[in-house]
Coordinates of C-alpha atoms and ligand atoms in Angstrom, one line a residue:
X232 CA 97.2 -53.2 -64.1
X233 CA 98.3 -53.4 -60.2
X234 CA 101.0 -50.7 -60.2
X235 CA 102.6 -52.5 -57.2
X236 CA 103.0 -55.5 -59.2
X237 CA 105.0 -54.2 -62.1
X238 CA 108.3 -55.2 -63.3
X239 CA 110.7 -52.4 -63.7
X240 CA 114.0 -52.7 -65.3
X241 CA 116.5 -49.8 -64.1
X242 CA 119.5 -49.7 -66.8
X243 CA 122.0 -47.6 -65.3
X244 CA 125.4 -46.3 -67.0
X245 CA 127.1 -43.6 -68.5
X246 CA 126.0 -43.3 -71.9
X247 CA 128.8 -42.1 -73.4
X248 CA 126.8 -42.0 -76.0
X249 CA 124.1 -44.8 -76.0
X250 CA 124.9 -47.2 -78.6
X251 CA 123.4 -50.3 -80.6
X252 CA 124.9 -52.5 -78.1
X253 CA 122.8 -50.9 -74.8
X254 CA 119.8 -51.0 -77.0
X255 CA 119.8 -54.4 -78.2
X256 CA 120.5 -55.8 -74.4
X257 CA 118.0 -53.4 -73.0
X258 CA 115.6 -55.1 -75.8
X259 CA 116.2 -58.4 -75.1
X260 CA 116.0 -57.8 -71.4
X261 CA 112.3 -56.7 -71.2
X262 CA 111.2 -59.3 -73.6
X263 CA 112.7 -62.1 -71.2
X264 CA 111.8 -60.9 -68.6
X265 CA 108.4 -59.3 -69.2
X266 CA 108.6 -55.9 -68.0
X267 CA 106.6 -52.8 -68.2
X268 CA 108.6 -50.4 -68.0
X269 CA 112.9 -49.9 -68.6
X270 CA 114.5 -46.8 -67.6
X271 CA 117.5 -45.7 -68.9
X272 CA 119.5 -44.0 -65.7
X273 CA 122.2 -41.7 -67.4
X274 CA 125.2 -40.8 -64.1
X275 CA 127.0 -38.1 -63.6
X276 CA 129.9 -40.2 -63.8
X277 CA 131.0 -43.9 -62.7
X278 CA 132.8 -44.2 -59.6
X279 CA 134.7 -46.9 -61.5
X280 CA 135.8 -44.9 -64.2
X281 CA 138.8 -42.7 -64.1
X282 CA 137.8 -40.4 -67.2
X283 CA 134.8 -39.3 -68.4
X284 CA 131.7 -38.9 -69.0
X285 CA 133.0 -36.5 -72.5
X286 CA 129.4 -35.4 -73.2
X287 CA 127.8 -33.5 -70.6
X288 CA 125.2 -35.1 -69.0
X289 CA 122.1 -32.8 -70.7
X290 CA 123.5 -34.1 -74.1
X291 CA 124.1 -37.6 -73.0
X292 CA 120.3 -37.3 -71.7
X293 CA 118.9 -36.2 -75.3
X294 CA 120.9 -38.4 -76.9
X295 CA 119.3 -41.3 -75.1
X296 CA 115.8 -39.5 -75.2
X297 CA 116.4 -40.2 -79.3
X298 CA 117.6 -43.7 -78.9
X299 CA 114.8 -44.6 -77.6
X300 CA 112.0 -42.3 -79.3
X301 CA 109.8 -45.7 -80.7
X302 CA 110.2 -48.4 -78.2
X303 CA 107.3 -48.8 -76.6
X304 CA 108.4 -49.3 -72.9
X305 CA 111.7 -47.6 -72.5
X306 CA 112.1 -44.5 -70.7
X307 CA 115.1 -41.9 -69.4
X308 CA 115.4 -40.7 -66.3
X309 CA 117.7 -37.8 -65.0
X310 CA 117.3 -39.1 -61.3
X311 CA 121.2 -39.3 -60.8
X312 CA 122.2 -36.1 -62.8
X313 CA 120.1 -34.1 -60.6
X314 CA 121.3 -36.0 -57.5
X315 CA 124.4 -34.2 -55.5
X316 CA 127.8 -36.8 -55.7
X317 CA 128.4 -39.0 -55.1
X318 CA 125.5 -41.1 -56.4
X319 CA 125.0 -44.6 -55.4
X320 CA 122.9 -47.2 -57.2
X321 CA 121.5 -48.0 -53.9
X322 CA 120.2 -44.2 -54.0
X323 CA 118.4 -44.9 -57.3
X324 CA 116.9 -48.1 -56.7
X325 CA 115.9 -46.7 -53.4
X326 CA 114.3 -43.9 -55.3
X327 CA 112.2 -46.5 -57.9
X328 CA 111.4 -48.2 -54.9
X329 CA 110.0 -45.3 -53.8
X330 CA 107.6 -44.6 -56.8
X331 CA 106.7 -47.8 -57.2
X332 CA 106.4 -49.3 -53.8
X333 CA 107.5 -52.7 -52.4
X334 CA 105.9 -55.1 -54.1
X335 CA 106.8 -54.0 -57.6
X336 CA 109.4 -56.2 -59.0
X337 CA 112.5 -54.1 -59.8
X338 CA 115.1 -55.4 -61.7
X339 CA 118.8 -53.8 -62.2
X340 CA 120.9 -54.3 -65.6
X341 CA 124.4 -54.7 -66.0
X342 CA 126.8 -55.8 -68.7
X343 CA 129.4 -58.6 -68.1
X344 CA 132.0 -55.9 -67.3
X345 CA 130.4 -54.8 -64.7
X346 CA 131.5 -58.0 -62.2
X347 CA 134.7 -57.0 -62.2
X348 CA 134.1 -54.1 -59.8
X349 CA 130.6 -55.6 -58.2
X350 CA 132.5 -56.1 -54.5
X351 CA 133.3 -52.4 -54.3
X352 CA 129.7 -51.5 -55.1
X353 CA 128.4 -49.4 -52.1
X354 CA 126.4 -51.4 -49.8
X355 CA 125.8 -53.7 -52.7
X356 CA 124.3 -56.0 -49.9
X357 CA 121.5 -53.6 -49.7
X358 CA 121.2 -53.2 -53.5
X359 CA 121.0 -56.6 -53.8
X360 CA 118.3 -57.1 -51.0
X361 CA 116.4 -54.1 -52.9
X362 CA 116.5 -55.4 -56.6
X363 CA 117.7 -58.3 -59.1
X364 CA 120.9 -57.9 -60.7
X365 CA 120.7 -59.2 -63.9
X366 CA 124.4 -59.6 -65.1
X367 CA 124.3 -59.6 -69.2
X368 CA 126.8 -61.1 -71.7
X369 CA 128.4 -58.6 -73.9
X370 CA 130.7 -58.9 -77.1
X371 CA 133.2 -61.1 -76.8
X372 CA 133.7 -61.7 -72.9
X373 CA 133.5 -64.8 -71.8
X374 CA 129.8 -66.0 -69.6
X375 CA 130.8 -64.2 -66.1
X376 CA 132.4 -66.3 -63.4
X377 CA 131.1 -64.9 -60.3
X378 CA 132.7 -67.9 -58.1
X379 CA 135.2 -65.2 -57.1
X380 CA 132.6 -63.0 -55.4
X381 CA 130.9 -66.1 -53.0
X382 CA 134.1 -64.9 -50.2
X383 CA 132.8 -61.5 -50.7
X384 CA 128.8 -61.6 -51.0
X385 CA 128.3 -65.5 -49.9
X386 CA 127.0 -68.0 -51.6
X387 CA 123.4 -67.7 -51.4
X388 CA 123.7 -64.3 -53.6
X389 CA 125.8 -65.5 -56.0
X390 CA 123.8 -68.5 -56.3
X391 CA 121.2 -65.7 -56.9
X392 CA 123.0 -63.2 -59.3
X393 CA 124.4 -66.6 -61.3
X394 CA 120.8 -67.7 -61.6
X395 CA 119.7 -63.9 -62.6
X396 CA 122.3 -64.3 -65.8
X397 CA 120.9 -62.9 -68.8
X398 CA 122.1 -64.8 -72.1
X399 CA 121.3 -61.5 -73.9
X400 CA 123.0 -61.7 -77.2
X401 CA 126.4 -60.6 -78.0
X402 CA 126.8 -57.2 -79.5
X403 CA 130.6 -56.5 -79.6
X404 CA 130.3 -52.3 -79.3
X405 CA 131.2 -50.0 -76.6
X406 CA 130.9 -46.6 -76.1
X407 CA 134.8 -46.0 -76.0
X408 CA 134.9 -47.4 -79.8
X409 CA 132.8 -45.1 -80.9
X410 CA 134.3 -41.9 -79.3
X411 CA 137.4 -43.2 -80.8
X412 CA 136.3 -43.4 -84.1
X413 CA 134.3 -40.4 -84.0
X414 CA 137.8 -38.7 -83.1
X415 CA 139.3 -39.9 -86.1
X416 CA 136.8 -39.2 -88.8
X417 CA 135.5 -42.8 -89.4
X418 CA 131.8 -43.8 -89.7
X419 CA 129.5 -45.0 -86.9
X420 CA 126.6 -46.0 -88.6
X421 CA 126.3 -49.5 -87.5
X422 CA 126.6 -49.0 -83.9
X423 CA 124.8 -45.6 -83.0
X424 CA 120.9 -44.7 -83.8
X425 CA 120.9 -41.8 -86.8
X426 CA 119.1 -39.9 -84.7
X427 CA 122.0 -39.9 -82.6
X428 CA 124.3 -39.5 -85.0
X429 CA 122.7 -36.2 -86.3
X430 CA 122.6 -35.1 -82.8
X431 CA 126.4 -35.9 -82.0
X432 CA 127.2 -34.3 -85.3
X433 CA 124.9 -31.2 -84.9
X434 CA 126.8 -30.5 -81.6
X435 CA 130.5 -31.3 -82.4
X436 CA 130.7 -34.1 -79.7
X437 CA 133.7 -36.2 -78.7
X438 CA 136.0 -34.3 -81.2
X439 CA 133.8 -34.8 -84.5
X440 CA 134.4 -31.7 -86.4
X441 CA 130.9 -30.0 -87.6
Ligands
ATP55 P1 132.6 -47.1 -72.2 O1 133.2 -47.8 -73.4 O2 132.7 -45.6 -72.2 O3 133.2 -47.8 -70.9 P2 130.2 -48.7 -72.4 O4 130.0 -49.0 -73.8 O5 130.7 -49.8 -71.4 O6 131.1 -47.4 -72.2 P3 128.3 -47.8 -70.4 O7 127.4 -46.6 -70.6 O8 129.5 -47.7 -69.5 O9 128.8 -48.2 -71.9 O10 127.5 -49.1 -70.1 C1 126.3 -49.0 -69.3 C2 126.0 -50.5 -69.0 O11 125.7 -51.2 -70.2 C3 127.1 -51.2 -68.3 O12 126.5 -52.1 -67.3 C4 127.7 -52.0 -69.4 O13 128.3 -53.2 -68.9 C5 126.5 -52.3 -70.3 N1 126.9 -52.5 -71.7 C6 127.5 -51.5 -72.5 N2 127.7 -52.0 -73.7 C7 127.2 -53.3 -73.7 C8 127.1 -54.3 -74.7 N3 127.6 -54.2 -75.9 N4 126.6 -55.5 -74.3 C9 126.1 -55.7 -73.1 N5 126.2 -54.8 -72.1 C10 126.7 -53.6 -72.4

């Protein structure tokens, strides 16, 4: 295979832990779109976040390293832990575009959520010149509106991002529900890996008591 020609999905977030939800988008994500390779871009933390991240970003890392032990395809990397803050997602696509050179097909996911903040993106002009956002549903939110963001970004993007929607299929977990109920004793099993679970257990993470 070309190595310029690939398709790489970046997957960026906090990972607070990885969960069910992340894995079943990321899944459907590289089947649609064909990729070679997804990597899974752990940060140091989101500028759009006001707490957080709990875990530290080494166990947040393993934790995803586990998630992801047997699918073929999916990869971590520590890119934006190791990177000084702030970190940009303009830094990290600029670094895969790096690797991989320009004409390899680079591809950048984000959940639903994730719209609600796009505008204050750094440079998100530049991201957007760099890579496809692919904007994914998630749980119960309704399909995103991005009519809002032509004043902002112009319609020719957002005709571009709105075209670039992923009907990936609804998985109604986030990482805050299961810090929550890891906090109060209750069970996880459905939405975290066991592999993950063992590790968040072995290591007393977000409150659960060893
Ligand atoms: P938290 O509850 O701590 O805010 P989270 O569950 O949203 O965490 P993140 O690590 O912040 O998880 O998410 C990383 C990326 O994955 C974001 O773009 C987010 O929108 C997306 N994402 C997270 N959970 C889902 C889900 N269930 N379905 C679709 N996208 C998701």
């Amino acid at each position: 295979m070309n190595a310029s020609r690939q398709k790489i999905i970046l997957f960026g977030g906090t990972f607070d832990p990885i969960h069910n939800g992340h894995l079943t988008v990321a899944a459907d994500a590289f089947a649609r779109l064909e990729a070679h390779r997804l990597f899974f871009v752990p940060a140091r933390r989101s500028p759009h976040k006001s707490d957080g991240p709990f875990a530290s970003g080494d166990d947040r890392l393993a934790m995803i390293r586990l998630a992801i032990e047997h699918h073929e395809g999916f990869e971590a990397d520590d890119c934006e832990l190791r990177r000084a803050e702030p970190s940009y997602t303009l830094d990290t696509v600029l670094y895969f575009r790096e690797q991989f050179g320009r004409s390899a097909a680079l591809f950048w996911l984000v959940g639903a959520d994730a719209v609600r903040t796009l505008e204050h993106w750094y440079r998100i002009e530049q991201v957007l010149e760099q890579c496809r956002l692919c904007i994914m549903h998630r749980g119960r939110m309704p399909r995103p509106d991005l009519s809002r963001l032509i004043p902002v970004l112009g319609a020719t993007r957002v005709a571009r991002l709105e075209n670039d929607i992923l009907p990936t299929p609804r998985v109604d977990i986030s990482s805050t529900e299961i810090r929550t109920r890891l906090a109060a004793g209750k069970s996880v099993e459905s939405l975290v890996p066991a592999p993950v679970r063992d590790y968040i257990r072995q290591k007393g993470l977000y409150g659960l008591k060893r």
